[in-house]
XYZ file of C-alpha atoms in Angstrom:
563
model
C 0.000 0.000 0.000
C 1.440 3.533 -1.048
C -1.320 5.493 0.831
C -3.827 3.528 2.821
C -5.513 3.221 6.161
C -3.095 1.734 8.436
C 0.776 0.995 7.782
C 2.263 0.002 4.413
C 2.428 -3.637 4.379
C 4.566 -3.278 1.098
C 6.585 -1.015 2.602
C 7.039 -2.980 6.054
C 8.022 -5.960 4.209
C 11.106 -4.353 2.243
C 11.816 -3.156 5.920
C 11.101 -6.883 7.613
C 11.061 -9.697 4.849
C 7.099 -10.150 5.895
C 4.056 -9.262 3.855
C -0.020 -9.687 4.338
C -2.247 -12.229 2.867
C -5.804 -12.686 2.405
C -8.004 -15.252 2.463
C -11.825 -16.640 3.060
C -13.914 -18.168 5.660
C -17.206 -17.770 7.006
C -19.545 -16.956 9.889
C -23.037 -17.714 10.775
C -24.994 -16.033 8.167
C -28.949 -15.604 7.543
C -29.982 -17.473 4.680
C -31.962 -15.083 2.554
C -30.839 -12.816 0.193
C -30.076 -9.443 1.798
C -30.462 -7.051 -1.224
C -34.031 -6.124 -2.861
C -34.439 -5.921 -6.714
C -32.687 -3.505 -8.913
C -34.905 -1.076 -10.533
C -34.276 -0.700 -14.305
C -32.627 2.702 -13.855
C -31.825 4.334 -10.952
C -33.193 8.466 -10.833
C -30.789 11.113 -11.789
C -31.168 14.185 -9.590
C -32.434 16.877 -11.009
C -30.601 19.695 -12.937
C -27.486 16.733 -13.137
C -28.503 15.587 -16.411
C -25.299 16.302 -17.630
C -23.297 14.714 -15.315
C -24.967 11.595 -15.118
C -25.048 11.534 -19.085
C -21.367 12.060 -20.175
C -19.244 9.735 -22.291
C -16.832 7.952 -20.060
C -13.628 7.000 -22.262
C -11.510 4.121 -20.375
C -8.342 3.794 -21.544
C -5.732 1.118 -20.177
C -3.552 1.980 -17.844
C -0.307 -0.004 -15.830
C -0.940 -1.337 -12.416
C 1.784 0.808 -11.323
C 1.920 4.791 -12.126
C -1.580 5.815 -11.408
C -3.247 7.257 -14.390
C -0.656 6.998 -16.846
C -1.594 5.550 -19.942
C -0.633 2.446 -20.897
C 0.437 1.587 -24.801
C -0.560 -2.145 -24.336
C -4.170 -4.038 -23.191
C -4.034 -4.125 -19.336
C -6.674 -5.297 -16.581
C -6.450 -1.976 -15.674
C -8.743 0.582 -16.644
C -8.430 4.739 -16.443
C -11.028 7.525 -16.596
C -11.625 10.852 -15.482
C -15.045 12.700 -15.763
C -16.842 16.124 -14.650
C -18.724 17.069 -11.646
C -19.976 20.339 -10.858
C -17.842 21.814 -7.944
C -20.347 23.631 -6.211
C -23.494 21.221 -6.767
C -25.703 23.987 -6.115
C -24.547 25.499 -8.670
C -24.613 22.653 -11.291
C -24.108 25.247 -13.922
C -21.279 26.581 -12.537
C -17.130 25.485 -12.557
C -16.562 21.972 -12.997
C -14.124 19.816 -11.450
C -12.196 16.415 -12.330
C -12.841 13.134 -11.172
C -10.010 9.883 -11.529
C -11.004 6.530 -11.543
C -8.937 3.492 -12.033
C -10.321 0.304 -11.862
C -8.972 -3.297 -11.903
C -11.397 -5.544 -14.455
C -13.304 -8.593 -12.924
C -10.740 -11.512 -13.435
C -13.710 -14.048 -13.300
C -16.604 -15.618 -16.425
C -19.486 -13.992 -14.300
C -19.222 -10.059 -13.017
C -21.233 -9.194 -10.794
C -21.014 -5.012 -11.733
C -18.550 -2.951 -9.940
C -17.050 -2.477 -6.362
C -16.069 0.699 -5.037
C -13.509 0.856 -2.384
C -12.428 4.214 -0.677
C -8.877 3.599 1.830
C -9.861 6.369 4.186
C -8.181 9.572 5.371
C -9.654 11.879 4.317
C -7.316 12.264 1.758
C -6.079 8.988 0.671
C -5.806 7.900 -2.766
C -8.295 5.224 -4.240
C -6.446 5.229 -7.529
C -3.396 3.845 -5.387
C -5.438 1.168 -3.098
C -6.731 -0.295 -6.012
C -3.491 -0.778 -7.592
C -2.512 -3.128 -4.802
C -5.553 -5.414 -5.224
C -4.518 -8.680 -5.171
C -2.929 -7.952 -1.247
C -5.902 -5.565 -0.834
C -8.925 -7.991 -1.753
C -9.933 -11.417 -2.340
C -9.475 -13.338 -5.306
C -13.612 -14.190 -5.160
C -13.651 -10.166 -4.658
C -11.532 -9.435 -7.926
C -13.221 -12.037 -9.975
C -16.413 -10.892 -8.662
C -16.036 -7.349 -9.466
C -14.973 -4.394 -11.482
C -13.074 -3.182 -8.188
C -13.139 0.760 -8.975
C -11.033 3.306 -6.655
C -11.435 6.845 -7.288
C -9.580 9.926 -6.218
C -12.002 12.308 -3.922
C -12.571 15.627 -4.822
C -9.024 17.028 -4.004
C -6.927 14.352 -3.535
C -4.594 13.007 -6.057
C -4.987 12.512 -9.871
C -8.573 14.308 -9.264
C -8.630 18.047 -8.875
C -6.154 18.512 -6.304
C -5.980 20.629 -3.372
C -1.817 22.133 -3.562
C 0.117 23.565 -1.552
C 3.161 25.795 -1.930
C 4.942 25.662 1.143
C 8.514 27.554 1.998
C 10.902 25.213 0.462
C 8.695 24.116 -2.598
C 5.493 22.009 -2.784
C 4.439 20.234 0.181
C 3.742 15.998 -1.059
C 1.845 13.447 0.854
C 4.392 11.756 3.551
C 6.418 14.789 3.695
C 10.174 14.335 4.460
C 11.228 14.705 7.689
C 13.163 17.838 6.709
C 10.055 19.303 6.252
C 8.726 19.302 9.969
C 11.676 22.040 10.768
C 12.990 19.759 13.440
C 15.429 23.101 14.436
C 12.476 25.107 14.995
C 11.025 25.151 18.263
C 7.540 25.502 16.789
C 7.474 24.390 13.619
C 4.407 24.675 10.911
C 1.627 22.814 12.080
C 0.607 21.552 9.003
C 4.254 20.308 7.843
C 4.682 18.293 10.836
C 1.270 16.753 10.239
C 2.517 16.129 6.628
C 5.505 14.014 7.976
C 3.255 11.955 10.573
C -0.288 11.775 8.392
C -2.259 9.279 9.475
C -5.554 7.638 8.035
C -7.293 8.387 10.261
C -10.675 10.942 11.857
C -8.068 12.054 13.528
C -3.885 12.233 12.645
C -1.399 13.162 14.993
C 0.219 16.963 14.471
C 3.419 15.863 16.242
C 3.776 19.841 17.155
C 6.807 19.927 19.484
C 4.710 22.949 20.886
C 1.915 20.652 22.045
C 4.407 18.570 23.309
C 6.242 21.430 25.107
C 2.985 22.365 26.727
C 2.317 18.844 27.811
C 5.582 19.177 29.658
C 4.787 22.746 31.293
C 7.070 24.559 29.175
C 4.626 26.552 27.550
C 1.140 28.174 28.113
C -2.031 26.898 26.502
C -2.614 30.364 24.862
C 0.699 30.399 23.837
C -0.130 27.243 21.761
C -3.071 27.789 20.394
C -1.489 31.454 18.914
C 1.592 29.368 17.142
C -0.878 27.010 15.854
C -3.455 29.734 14.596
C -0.010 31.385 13.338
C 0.752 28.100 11.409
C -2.685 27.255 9.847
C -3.386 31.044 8.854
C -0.033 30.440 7.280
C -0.747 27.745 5.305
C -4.212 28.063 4.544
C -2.934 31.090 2.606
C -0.410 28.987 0.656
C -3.147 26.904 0.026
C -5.264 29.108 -1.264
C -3.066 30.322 -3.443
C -1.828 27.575 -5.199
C -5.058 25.602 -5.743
C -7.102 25.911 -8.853
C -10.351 26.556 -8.761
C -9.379 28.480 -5.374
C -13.071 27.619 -4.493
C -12.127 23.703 -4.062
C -10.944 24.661 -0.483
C -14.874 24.962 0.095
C -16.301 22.388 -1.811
C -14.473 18.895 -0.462
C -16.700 17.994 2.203
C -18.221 14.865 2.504
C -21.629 15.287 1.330
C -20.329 16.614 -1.809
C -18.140 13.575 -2.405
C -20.826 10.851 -1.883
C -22.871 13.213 -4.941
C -19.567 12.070 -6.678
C -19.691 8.872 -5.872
C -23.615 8.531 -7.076
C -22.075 10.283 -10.792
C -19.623 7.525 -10.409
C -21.958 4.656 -9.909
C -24.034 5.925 -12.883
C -21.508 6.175 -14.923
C -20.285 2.617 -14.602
C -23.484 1.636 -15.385
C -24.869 0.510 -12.083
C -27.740 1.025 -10.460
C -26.854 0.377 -7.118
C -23.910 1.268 -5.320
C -21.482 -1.534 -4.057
C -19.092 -0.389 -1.901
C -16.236 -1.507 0.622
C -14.741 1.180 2.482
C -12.456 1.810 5.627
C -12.331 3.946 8.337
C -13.128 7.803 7.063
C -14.095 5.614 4.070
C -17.051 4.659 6.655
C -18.200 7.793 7.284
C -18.011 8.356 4.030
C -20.759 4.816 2.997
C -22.860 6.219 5.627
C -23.306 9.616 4.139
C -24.066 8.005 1.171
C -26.896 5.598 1.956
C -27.876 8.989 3.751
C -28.675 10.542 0.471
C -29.062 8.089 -2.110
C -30.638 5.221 -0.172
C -32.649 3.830 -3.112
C -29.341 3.314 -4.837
C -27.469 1.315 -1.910
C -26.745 -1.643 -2.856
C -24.192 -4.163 -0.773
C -22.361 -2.020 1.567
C -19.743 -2.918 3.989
C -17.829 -0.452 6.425
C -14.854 -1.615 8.271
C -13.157 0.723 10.951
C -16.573 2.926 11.535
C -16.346 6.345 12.347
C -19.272 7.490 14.533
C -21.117 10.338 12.658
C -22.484 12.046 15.822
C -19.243 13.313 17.371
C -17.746 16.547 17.534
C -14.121 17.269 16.791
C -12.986 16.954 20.358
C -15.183 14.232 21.128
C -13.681 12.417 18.092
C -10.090 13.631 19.179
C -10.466 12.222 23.460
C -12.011 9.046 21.620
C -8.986 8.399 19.245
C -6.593 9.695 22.590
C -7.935 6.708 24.521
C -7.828 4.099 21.931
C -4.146 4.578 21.101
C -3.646 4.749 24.616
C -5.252 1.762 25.323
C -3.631 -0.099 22.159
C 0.067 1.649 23.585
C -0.846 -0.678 26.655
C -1.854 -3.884 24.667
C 1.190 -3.703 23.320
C 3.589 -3.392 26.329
C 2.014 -6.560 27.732
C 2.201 -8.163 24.874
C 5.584 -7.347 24.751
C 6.951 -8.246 27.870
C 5.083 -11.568 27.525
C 7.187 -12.356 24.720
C 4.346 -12.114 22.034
C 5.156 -9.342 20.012
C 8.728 -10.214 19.630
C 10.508 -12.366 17.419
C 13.178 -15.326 17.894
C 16.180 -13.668 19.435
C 14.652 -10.348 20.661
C 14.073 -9.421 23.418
C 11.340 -7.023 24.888
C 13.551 -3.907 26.885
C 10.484 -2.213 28.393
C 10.710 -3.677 32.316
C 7.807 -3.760 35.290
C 4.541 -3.611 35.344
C 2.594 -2.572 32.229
C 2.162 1.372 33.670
C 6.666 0.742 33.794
C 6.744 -0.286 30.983
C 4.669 2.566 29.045
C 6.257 5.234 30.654
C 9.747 4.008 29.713
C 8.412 4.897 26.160
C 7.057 8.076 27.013
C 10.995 8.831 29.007
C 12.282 7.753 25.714
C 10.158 9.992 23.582
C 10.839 12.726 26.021
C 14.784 12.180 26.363
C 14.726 11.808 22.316
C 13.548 15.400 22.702
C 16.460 17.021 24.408
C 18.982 14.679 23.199
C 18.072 12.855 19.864
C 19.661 9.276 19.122
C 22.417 8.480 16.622
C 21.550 6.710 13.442
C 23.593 4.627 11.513
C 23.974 7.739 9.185
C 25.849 10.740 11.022
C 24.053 13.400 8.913
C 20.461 11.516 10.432
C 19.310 11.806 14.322
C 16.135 10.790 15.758
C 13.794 12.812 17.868
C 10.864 12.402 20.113
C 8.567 13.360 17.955
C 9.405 11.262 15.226
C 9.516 8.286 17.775
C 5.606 9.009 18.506
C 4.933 9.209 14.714
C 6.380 5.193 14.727
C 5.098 4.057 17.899
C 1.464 5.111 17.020
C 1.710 4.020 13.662
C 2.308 0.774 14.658
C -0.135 0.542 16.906
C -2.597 0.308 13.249
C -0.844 -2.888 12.866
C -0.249 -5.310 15.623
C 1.685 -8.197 12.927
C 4.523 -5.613 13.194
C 4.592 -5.086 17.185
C 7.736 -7.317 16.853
C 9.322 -4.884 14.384
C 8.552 -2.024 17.223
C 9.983 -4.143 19.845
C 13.042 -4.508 18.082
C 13.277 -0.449 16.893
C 13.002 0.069 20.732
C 15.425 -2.258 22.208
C 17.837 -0.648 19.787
C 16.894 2.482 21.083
C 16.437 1.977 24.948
C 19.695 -0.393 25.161
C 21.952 0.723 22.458
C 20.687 4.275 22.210
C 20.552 3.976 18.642
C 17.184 5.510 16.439
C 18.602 3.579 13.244
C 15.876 1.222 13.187
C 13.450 3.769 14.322
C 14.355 5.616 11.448
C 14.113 2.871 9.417
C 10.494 2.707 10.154
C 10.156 6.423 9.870
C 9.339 6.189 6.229
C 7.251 3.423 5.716
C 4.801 5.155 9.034
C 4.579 7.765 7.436
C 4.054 7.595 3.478
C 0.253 8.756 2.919
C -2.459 11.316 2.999
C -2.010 15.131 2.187
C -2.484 17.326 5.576
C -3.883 19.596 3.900
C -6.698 17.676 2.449
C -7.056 16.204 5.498
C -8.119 19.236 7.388
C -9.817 20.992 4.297
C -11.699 17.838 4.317
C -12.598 17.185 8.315
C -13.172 21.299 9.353
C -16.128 21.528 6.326
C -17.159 18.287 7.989
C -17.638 19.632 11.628
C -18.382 23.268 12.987
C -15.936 24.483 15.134
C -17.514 24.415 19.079
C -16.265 25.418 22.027
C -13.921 29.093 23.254
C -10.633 28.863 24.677
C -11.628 27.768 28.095
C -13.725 25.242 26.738
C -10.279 23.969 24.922
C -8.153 24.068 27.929
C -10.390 21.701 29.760
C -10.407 19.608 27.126
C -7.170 19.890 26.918
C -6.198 18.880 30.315
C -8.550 16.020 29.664
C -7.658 14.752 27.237
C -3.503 14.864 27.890
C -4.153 13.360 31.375
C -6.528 10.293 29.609
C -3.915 9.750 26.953
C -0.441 11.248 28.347
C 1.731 9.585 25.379
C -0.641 10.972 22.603
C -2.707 13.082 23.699
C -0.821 16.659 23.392
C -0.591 15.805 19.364
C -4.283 14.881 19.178
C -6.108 17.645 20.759
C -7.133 21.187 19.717
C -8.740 20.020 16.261
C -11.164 22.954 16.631
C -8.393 25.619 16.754
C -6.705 24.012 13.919
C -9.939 24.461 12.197
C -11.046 27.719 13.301
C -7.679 28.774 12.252
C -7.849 27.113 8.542
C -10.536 29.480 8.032
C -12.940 26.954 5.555
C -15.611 25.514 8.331
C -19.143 23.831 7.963
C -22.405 24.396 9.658
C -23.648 21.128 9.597
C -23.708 19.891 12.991
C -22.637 16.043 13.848
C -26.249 13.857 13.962
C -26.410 9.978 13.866
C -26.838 8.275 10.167
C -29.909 6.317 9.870
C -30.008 5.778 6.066
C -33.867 4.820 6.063
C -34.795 2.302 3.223
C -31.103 1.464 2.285
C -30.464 -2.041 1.661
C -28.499 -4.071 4.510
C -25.398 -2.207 5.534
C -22.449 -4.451 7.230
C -20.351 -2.494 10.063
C -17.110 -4.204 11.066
C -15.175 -3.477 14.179
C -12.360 -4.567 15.532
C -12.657 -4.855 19.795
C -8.892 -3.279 19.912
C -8.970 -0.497 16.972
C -7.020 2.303 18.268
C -8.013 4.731 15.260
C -11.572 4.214 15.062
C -12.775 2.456 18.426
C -15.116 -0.141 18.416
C -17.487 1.411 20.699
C -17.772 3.557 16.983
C -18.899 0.914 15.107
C -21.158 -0.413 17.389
C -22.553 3.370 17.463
C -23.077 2.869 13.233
C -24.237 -0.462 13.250
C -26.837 0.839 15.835
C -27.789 4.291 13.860
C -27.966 2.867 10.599
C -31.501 1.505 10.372
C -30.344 -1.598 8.611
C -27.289 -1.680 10.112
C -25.343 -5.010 10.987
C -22.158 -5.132 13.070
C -20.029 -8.118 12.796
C -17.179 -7.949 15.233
C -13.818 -8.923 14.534
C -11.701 -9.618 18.217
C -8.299 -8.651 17.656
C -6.256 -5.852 17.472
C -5.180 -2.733 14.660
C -6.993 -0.804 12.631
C -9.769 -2.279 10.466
C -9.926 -6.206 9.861
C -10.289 -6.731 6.437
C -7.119 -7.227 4.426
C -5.112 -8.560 8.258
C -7.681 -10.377 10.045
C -8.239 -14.307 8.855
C -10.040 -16.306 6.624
C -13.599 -15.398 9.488
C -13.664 -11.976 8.610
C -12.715 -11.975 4.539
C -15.571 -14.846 4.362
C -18.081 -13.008 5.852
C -17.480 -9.543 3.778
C -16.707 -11.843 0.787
C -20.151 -13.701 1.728
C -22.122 -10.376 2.114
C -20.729 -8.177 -1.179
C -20.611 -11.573 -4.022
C -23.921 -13.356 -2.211
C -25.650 -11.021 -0.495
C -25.693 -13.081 3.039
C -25.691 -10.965 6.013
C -23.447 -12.196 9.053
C -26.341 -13.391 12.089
C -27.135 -10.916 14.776
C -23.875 -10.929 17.093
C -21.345 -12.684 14.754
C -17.602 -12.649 15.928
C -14.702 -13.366 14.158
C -11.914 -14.078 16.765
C -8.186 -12.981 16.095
C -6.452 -15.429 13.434
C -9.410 -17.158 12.450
């Protein structure tokens, strides 16, 4: 995975020799056939006429290189087509949509499959280039599996950003966090430690320095209004139509999605996607219920919480994974033959030698096996929650730490750096989430929550909190106030969660599965972020089960950890 929702398996495996598998299985499912009849054409909103009707030319394309064209015949398809960028103004600008998709490898397609990798702001064109680690082989015979660039991501119309230096790309280079800077630019540090995730981590050496007492709340929140006035303002500048920065909400890219469907000539939507990827399912069975077809959501993002509420729940779950892992670690579970785990005690020891780590990094960083290289604190929290996403390389951690902790060398921290880090845009990410969700709250409001959440989560909370400053500061914020999904009439919708998520906690999913009028929730009992793609043959057989047959998982189903 280039850009996805939890750490690059590809990536990893250059790093650690390992890679991810899929596979099938099945749980207890209801017998009957779980989606209604398809209509003979679904409606096209009105004043879209347009839209809907355009000629789509595919052309073939590599499975490497994103859009480029390819000279010979490839399973691989490319398109991009129009949608209006304000769509209440249909008659207005126009922006670009990408799609690639991978052609059905099977005698009998069953239409198309839409998958979305989450963020906001990762790349669909990318996910589905990896699809034979991503999906199923019943999946990719099934289906045309179709991944699409949102509205300002990618090979679509992009947002871009012109940042001191030069252009600012997804996974930014360390370099660009200004590691010699006391407070450096928000939204460059957040570049270098993007995460797919509600909620990433800004790995602001400010928030960290007023974890630590060093500096006051207000002066905090004034470096990182400075910073995201700042770049907001690049932003602005550089992106074309400059009115994209107000149009890349959520609700306007599930109307893209139902142009997309149309265009690929279904009439309902099938659709697979993960973590912000859920929220954004939900929003469309929201509007387009009639033309839900088999939906599943893995990683759920509760639609009813705020920005800080979203921000103390993410806190606690990494917190809580942080913790998972120590034990696991000192039980001799998340290392491999040879290693040994350095962190010592109890589990409370054991965490906070991490956190004296982090914070020692900080004033003194660690030698690498390159003398131009060092490591720092904060880029020691960007690979320690990272790999809390993917608990098959806890080993990997365990040995970057006893490197660090026993030899005091970051080289293998470092090494790990990279592949943590290689992803979504910042900038998309918060022009995405702050049209989303209104800013609440004032400045005492923030402080408490502040205090809150630091004390709840004191190893990642600092980086997490203060979402609505960095919003209120970006300048480009919604109305539309968090409310629960209940997508009335849509078709069965299948919510997975994984009991240990720390990125989207299960107590989320449970909260879709339970808004969503025909919501299901099959729990998967494990750890990480999301289950399909790294959980066992229980999971893939029951989504595999759902989107090719149509059989909903029984009330209550569980998948444990492996199976």
């Amino acid at each position: 995975m280039s850009a996805r929702r939890r750490v690059s398996a590809g990536v990893l495996a250059a790093v650690a020799g390992v890679c991810l598998g899929v596979g099938a299985g099945v749980v207890p499912a209801a017998a009957a056939p779980a989606v209604p009849a398809v209509p003979a054409q679904a409606a096209v909103p009105a004043g879209l006429e347009s839209f809907y009707g355009q000629k789509v030319e595919w052309y073939d394309c590599g499975a490497t290189g994103g859009m480029e064209r390819s000279a010979e015949a490839t399973a691989f398809k490319c398109a991009k087509v129009r949608v209006p960028l304000d769509y209440s103004k249909p008659d207005g600008e126009t922006i670009e949509i990408a799609m690639k998709k991978h052609v059905a490898t099977g005698s009998v397609r069953r239409g198309s499959l839409f998958i979305n990798p989450g963020g906001p702001g990762y790349s669909g064109v990318e996910m589905v280039e990896s699809n034979e680690t991503e999906f199923s082989p019943d999946l990719n015979a099934s289906f045309d599996i179709i991944g699409f660039d949102p509205r300002g991501v990618g090979a679509s119309t992009p947002i871009t950003c012109d940042v001191v230096g030069g252009a600012l790309p997804a996974g930014a280079a360390q370099a660009a966090m200004g590691v010699n800077d006391p407070l450096p630019g928000s939204l460059a540090a957040d570049a270098a430690g993007a995460d797919p995730t509600p909620f990433q981590d800004a790995q602001d050496p400010a928030a960290d320095g007023a974890a630590q007492g060093d500096i006051s709340f207000q002066t905090l929140i004034d470096e990182i209004t400075k910073d995201f006035t700042q770049e907001e303002a690049q932003c602005a500048a550089s992106t074309k139509p400059a009115g994209l920065l107000d149009h890349v909400d959520t609700v306007s890219v599930a109307r893209d999605l139902d142009v997309l469907r149309a265009l690929s000539g279904d009439d309902k939507l099938n659709y697979l996607g993960f973590s912000y990827g859920t929220y954004l399912g939900a929003h469309y069975a929201e509007l387009f219920p009639a033309n839900t077809g088999r939906m599943v959501l893995d990683g759920a993002v509760d639609p009813s919480l705020s920005l800080g509420e979203r921000a103390a729940g993410q806190a606690a779950g990494f917190e809580s994974s942080l913790r998972t892992y120590v034990e696991q670690c000192q039980a001799g579970q998340a290392v491999q033959a040879g290693q040994s785990c350095p962190l010592t005690g109890d589990t409370e020891a054991g965490a906070q030698q991490i956190r004296d780590l982090i914070a020692a990094a900080d004033q003194t960083p660690l030698k690498t096996s390159d003398p131009n290289v060092t490591v720092d604190g904060s880029t020691i929290r960007v690979v320690v929650r990272r790999l809390m996403y993917s608990s098959e390389y806890w080993s990997f951690l365990t040995y970057a730490l006893d490197q660090a902790i026993t030899q005091n060398d970051g080289s293998y921290l470092q090494a790990l750096y990279g592949p943590a880090t290689a992803g979504v845009s910042a900038p998309t990410y918060y022009a995405v989430n702050c049209l989303d969700i209104p800013v609440q709250g004032d400045m005492a409001a923030w402080e408490k929550e502040y205090q809150q959440i630091t004390q709840t989560s004191p190893t990642f909370g600092a980086s997490l909190s203060n979402q609505d400053a960095r919003c209120r500061a970006w300048g480009h914020n919604g109305t539309r106030k968090p409310a629960p999904i209940h997508a009335k009439g849509a078709a069965p919708i299948l919510v997975v969660g994984t009991t240990g998520d720390p990125a989207t906690p299960y107590a989320w999913s449970q909260a879709m599965a339970e808004q969503l009028e025909s919501g299901r929730l099959l729990t998967s009992e494990g750890n990480g972020h999301t289950a399909y793609g790294r959980s066992g043959s229980c999971i893939h057989g029951a989504v595999d089960g759902y989107l090719i047959n149509g059989t909903v998982p029984e009330q209550g189903a569980t998948c444990k950890s492996g199976e």
